[in-house]
XYZ file of C-alpha atoms in Angstrom:
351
model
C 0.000 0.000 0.000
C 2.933 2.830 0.545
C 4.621 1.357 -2.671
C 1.092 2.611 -4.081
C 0.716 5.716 -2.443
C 3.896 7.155 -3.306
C 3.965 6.207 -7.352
C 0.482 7.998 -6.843
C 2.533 10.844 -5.234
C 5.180 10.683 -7.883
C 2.692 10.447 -10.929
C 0.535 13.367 -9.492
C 4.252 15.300 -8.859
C 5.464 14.689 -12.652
C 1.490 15.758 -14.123
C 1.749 18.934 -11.698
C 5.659 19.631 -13.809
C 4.265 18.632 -17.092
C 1.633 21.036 -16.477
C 3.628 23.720 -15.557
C 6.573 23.503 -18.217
C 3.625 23.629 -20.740
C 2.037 26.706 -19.771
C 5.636 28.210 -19.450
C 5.991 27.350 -22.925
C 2.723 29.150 -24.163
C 4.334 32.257 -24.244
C 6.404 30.869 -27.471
C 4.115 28.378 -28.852
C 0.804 30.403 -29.170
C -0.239 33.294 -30.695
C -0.094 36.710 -28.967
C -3.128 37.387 -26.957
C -5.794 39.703 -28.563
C -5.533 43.196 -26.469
C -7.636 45.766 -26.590
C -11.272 44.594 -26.963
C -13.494 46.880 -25.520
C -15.467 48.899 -28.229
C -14.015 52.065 -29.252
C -14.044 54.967 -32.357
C -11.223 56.710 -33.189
C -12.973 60.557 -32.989
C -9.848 62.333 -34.015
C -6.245 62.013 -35.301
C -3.159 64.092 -36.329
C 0.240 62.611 -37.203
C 0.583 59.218 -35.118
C -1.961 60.218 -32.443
C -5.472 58.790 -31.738
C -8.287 59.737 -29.473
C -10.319 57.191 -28.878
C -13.701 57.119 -27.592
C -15.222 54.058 -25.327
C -19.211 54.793 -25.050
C -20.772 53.530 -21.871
C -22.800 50.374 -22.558
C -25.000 51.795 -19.448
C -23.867 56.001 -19.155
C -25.044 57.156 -15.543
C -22.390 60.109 -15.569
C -22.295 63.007 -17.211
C -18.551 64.290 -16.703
C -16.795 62.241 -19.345
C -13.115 60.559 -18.281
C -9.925 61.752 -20.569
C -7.206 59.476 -20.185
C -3.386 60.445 -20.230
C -0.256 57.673 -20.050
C 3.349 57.561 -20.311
C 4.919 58.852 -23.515
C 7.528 55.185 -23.202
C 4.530 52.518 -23.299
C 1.771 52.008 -25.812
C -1.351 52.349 -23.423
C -2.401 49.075 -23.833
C -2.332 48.049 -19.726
C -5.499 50.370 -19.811
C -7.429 47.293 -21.839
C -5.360 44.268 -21.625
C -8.546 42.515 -22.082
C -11.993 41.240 -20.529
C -12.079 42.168 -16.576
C -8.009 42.876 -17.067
C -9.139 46.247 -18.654
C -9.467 49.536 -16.572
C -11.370 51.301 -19.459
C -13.800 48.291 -19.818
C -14.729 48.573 -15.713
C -15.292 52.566 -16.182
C -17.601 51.804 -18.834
C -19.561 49.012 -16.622
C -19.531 51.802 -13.847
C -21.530 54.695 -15.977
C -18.408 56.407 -17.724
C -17.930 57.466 -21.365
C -14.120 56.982 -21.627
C -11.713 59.095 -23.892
C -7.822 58.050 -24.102
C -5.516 60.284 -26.609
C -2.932 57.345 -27.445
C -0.001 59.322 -28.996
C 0.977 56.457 -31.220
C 4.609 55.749 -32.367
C 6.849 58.392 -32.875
C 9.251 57.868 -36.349
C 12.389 59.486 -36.728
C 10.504 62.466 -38.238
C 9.591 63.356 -35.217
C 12.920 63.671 -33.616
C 12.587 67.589 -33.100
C 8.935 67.490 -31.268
C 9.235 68.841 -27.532
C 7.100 68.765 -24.575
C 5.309 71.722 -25.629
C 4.386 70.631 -29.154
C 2.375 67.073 -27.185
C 0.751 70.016 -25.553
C -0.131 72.161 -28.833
C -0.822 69.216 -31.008
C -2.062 66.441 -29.389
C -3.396 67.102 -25.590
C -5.339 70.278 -25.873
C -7.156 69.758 -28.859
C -7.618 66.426 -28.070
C -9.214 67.513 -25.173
C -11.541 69.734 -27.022
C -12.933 67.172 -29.243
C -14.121 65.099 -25.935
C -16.031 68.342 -24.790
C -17.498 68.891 -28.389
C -18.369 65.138 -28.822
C -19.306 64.597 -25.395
C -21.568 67.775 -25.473
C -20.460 68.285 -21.509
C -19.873 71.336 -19.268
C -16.522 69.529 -17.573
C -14.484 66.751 -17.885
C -12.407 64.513 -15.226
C -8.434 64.527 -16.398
C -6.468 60.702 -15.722
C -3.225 60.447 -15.863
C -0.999 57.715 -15.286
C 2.793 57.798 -14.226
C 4.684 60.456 -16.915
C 1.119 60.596 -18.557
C -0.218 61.836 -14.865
C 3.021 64.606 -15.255
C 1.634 65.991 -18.360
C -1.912 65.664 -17.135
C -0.294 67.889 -14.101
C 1.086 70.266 -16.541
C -2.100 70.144 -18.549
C -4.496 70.776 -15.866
C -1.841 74.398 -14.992
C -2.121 75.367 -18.541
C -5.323 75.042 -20.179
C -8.711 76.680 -20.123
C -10.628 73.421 -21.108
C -13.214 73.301 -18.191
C -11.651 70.379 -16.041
C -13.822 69.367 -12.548
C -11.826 66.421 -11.815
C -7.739 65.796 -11.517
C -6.836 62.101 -10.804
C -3.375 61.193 -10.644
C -2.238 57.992 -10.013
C 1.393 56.943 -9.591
C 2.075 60.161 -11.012
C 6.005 62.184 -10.434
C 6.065 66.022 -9.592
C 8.558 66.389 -7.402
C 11.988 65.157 -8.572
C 14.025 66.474 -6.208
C 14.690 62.632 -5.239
C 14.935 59.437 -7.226
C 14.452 56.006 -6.228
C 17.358 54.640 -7.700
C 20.726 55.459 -9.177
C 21.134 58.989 -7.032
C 24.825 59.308 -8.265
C 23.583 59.359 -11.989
C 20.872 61.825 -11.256
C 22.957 64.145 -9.273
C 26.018 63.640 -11.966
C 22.696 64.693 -14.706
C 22.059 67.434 -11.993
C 25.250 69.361 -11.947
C 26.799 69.129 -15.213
C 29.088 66.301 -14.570
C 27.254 64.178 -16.938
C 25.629 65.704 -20.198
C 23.415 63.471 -21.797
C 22.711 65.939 -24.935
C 24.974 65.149 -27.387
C 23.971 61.602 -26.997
C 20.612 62.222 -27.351
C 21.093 64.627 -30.202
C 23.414 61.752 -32.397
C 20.099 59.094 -31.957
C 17.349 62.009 -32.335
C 15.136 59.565 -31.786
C 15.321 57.415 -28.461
C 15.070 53.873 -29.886
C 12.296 51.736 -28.043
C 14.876 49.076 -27.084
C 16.973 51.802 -25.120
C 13.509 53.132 -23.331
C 13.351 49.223 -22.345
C 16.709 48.692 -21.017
C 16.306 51.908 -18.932
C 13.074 50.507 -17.472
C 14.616 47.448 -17.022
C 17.355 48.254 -15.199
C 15.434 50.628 -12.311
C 12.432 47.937 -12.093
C 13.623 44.185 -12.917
C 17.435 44.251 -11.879
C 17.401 40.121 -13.309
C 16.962 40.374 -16.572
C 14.916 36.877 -16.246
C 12.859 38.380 -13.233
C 9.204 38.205 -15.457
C 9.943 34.614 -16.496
C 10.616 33.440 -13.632
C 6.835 35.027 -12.449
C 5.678 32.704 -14.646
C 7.230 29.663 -14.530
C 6.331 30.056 -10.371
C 2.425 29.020 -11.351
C 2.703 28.372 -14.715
C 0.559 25.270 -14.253
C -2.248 28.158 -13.423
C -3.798 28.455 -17.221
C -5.360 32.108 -15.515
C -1.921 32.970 -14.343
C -0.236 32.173 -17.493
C -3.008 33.761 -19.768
C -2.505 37.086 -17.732
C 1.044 37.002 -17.213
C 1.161 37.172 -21.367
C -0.552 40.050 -21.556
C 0.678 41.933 -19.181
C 4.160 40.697 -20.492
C 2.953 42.611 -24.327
C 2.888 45.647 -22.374
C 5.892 45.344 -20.491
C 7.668 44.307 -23.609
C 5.722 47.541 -25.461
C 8.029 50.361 -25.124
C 8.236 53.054 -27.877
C 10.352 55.590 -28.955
C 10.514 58.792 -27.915
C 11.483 61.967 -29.738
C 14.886 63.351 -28.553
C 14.072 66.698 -27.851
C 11.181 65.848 -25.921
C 13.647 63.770 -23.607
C 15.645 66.809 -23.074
C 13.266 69.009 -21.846
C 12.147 66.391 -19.634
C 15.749 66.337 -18.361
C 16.356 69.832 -18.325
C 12.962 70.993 -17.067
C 12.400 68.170 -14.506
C 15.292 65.759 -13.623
C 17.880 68.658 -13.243
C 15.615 71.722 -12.712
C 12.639 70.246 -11.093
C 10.913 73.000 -12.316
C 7.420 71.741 -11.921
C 7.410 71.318 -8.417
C 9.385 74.770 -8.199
C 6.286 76.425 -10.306
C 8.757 77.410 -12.728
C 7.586 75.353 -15.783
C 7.095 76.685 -18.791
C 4.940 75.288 -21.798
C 4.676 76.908 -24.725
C 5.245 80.501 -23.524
C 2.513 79.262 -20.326
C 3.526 79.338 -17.019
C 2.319 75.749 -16.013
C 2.566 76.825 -11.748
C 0.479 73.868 -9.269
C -1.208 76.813 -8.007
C -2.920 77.652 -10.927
C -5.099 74.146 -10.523
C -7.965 74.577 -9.411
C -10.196 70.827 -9.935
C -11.017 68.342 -7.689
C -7.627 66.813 -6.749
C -7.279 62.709 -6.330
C -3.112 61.330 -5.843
C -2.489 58.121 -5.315
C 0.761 56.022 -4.644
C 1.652 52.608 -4.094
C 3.349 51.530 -1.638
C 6.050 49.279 -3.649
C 6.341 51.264 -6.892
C 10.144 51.006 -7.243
C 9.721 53.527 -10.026
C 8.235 56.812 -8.674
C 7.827 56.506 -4.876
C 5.468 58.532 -2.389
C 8.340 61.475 -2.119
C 7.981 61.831 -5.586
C 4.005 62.241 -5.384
C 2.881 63.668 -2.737
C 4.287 67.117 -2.469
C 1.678 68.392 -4.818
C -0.693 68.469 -2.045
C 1.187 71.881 -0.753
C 1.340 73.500 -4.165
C -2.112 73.190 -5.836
C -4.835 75.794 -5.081
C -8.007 73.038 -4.897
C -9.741 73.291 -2.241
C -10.844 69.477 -2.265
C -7.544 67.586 -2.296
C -7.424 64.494 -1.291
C -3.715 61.373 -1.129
C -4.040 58.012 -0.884
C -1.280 55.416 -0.231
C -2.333 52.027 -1.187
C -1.091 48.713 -1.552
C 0.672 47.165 -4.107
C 3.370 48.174 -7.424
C 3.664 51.161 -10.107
C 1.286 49.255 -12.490
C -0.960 46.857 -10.116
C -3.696 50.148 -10.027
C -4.185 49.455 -14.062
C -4.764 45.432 -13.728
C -7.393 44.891 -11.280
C -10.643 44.869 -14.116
C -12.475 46.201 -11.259
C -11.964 50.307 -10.182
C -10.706 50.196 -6.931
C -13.641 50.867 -4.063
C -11.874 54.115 -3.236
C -12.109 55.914 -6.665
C -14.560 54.424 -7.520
C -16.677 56.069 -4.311
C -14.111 59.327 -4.559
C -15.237 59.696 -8.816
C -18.732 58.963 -7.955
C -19.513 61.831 -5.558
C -17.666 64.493 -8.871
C -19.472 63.664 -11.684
C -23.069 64.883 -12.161
């Protein structure tokens, strides 16, 4: 009988390894995962960007949401797919969604700057969601360096906004989470990153990656060996792919847009300072006005609470509200669900 038991032990330990080297081996021997499934219409473009509009399948507000991400990632971790997609839970809560997805940047576009995202793409983006919407006010997201520009935005414009949400989002970068001796080298003049970026123009996508890589995976084999953990979990395995699509989604980005960033924010920290400038605007905290939400994780190994939560002493709303919640820079994007708290905090701001 214990001859029996343990082959049964054995055979059951070999099916559970079987199983899991096979779902490791998905990633290579199926097709990509289809992303972005939720309904949209693309409402406007101009060069590479898109705004896209998500109706409601049941509308109950009327302040409609305009999205904002990075300018290094496509924006796909907003709709990885069904109930792994933040825009598909707004619409299931009552929201008509708008995201301006900036596209991919070609070599062409070496010479566009801050302030030309601003001019071109942002602003009147954010015109065509109060024209198509036909509302009074919208609600501004922005996510990470796509919650700095929605920062920067929200100082600038006259685009009625009632609602500022900011999530993981960098304003004060008078500290880094990583590599201090390269940022205070940037800092001082020690290091001058110009002439590098003006021989590439344009920032590849690979060199956006490996910069990533090395400030949030320091082993290089860090994401497969996430999966291989519970790769015999066909759930784990199906999201770990698409999340992976993302991660593995970096784009270029124009060189002269990385400059100013460097310039205006990494040495001068200008924002914070209420010293930025876009396009002949002075883009101050205190000229914000909207409904302020911030939120932070509290293991985001690439923008940290220091970096965040300043902005709460420079902006002029009078309802302000930071949150510190559980969990890493992109876990607030892959729930499916809207977390309880903004989901009670957009509620309350948008009739």
């Amino acid at each position: 009988m214990a001859n029996n038991e343990l082959n049964q032990a054995q055979y059951e330990l070999v099916e559970h390894e079987l199983k899991r080297w096979r779902g490791y081996n998905r990633q290579w021997s199926e097709r990509l995962p289809e992303i972005g499934q939720t309904p949209k219409e693309a409402i406007w473009k101009k060069n590479k960007a898109t705004l896209w509009y998500y109706p409601s399948p049941n509308k109950r507000f009327s302040v409609p949401l305009y999205l904002i991400y990075s300018l290094v990632n496509q924006p796909s971790i907003l709709d990885l797919g069904p109930n792994m997609s933040m825009i598909e839970a707004f619409g299931k809560e009552g929201y008509d969604v708008y995201l301006i997805d900036f596209g991919i940047p070609g070599y062409e576009d070496k010479d566009m700057t801050l302030d030309d995202y601003f001019s071109q793409y942002i602003e009147p983006a954010s015109e065509r969601v109060l024209a198509h919407s036909n509302a009074k006010e919208i609600t501004v997201i922005g996510f990470c360096l796509g919650g700095t520009l929605a920062t920067m935005f929200a100082a600038i414009t006259k685009v009625p906004i009632k609602n500022l949400v900011l999530l993981a989002t960098p304003v004060d970068f008078s500290q880094t989470p990583v590599f201090d001796e390269w940022a205070k080298a940037i800092k001082d003049g020690s290091f001058n990153m110009e002439e590098i970026i003006d021989a590439m123009g344009l920032i590849p996508a690979q060199v956006i990656k490996a910069g990533m890589r090395l400030i949030t995976s320091p082993l290089y084999f860090s994401p497969q060996a996430t999966l291989l953990q519970k790769s015999y979990d066909d759930s784990h395995v199906e999201r770990w792919r698409r999340i992976n699509m993302w991660a593995e989604g970096h784009i270029p980005l124009p060189g002269a847009t990385l400059k100013q960033l460097l310039n205006d924010l990494g040495k001068e920290n200008k924002l914070i300072r209420n010293k930025q400038m876009i396009n002949n605007k002075g883009a101050s905290l205190k000229n914000i006005k909207a409904n302020l939400l911030t939120v932070a994780t509290a293991y985001d190994r690439l923008v940290p609470a220091e970096q965040i939560k300043p902005i709460m002493n420079h902006i002029s709303s009078k309802d302000k509200t930071y949150l510190e919640v559980q969990g890493g820079h992109a876990s607030l994007a892959l729930t499916g669900t809207i977390p309880d708290y903004l989901s009670k905090w957009l509620a309350k701001r948008s009739n």
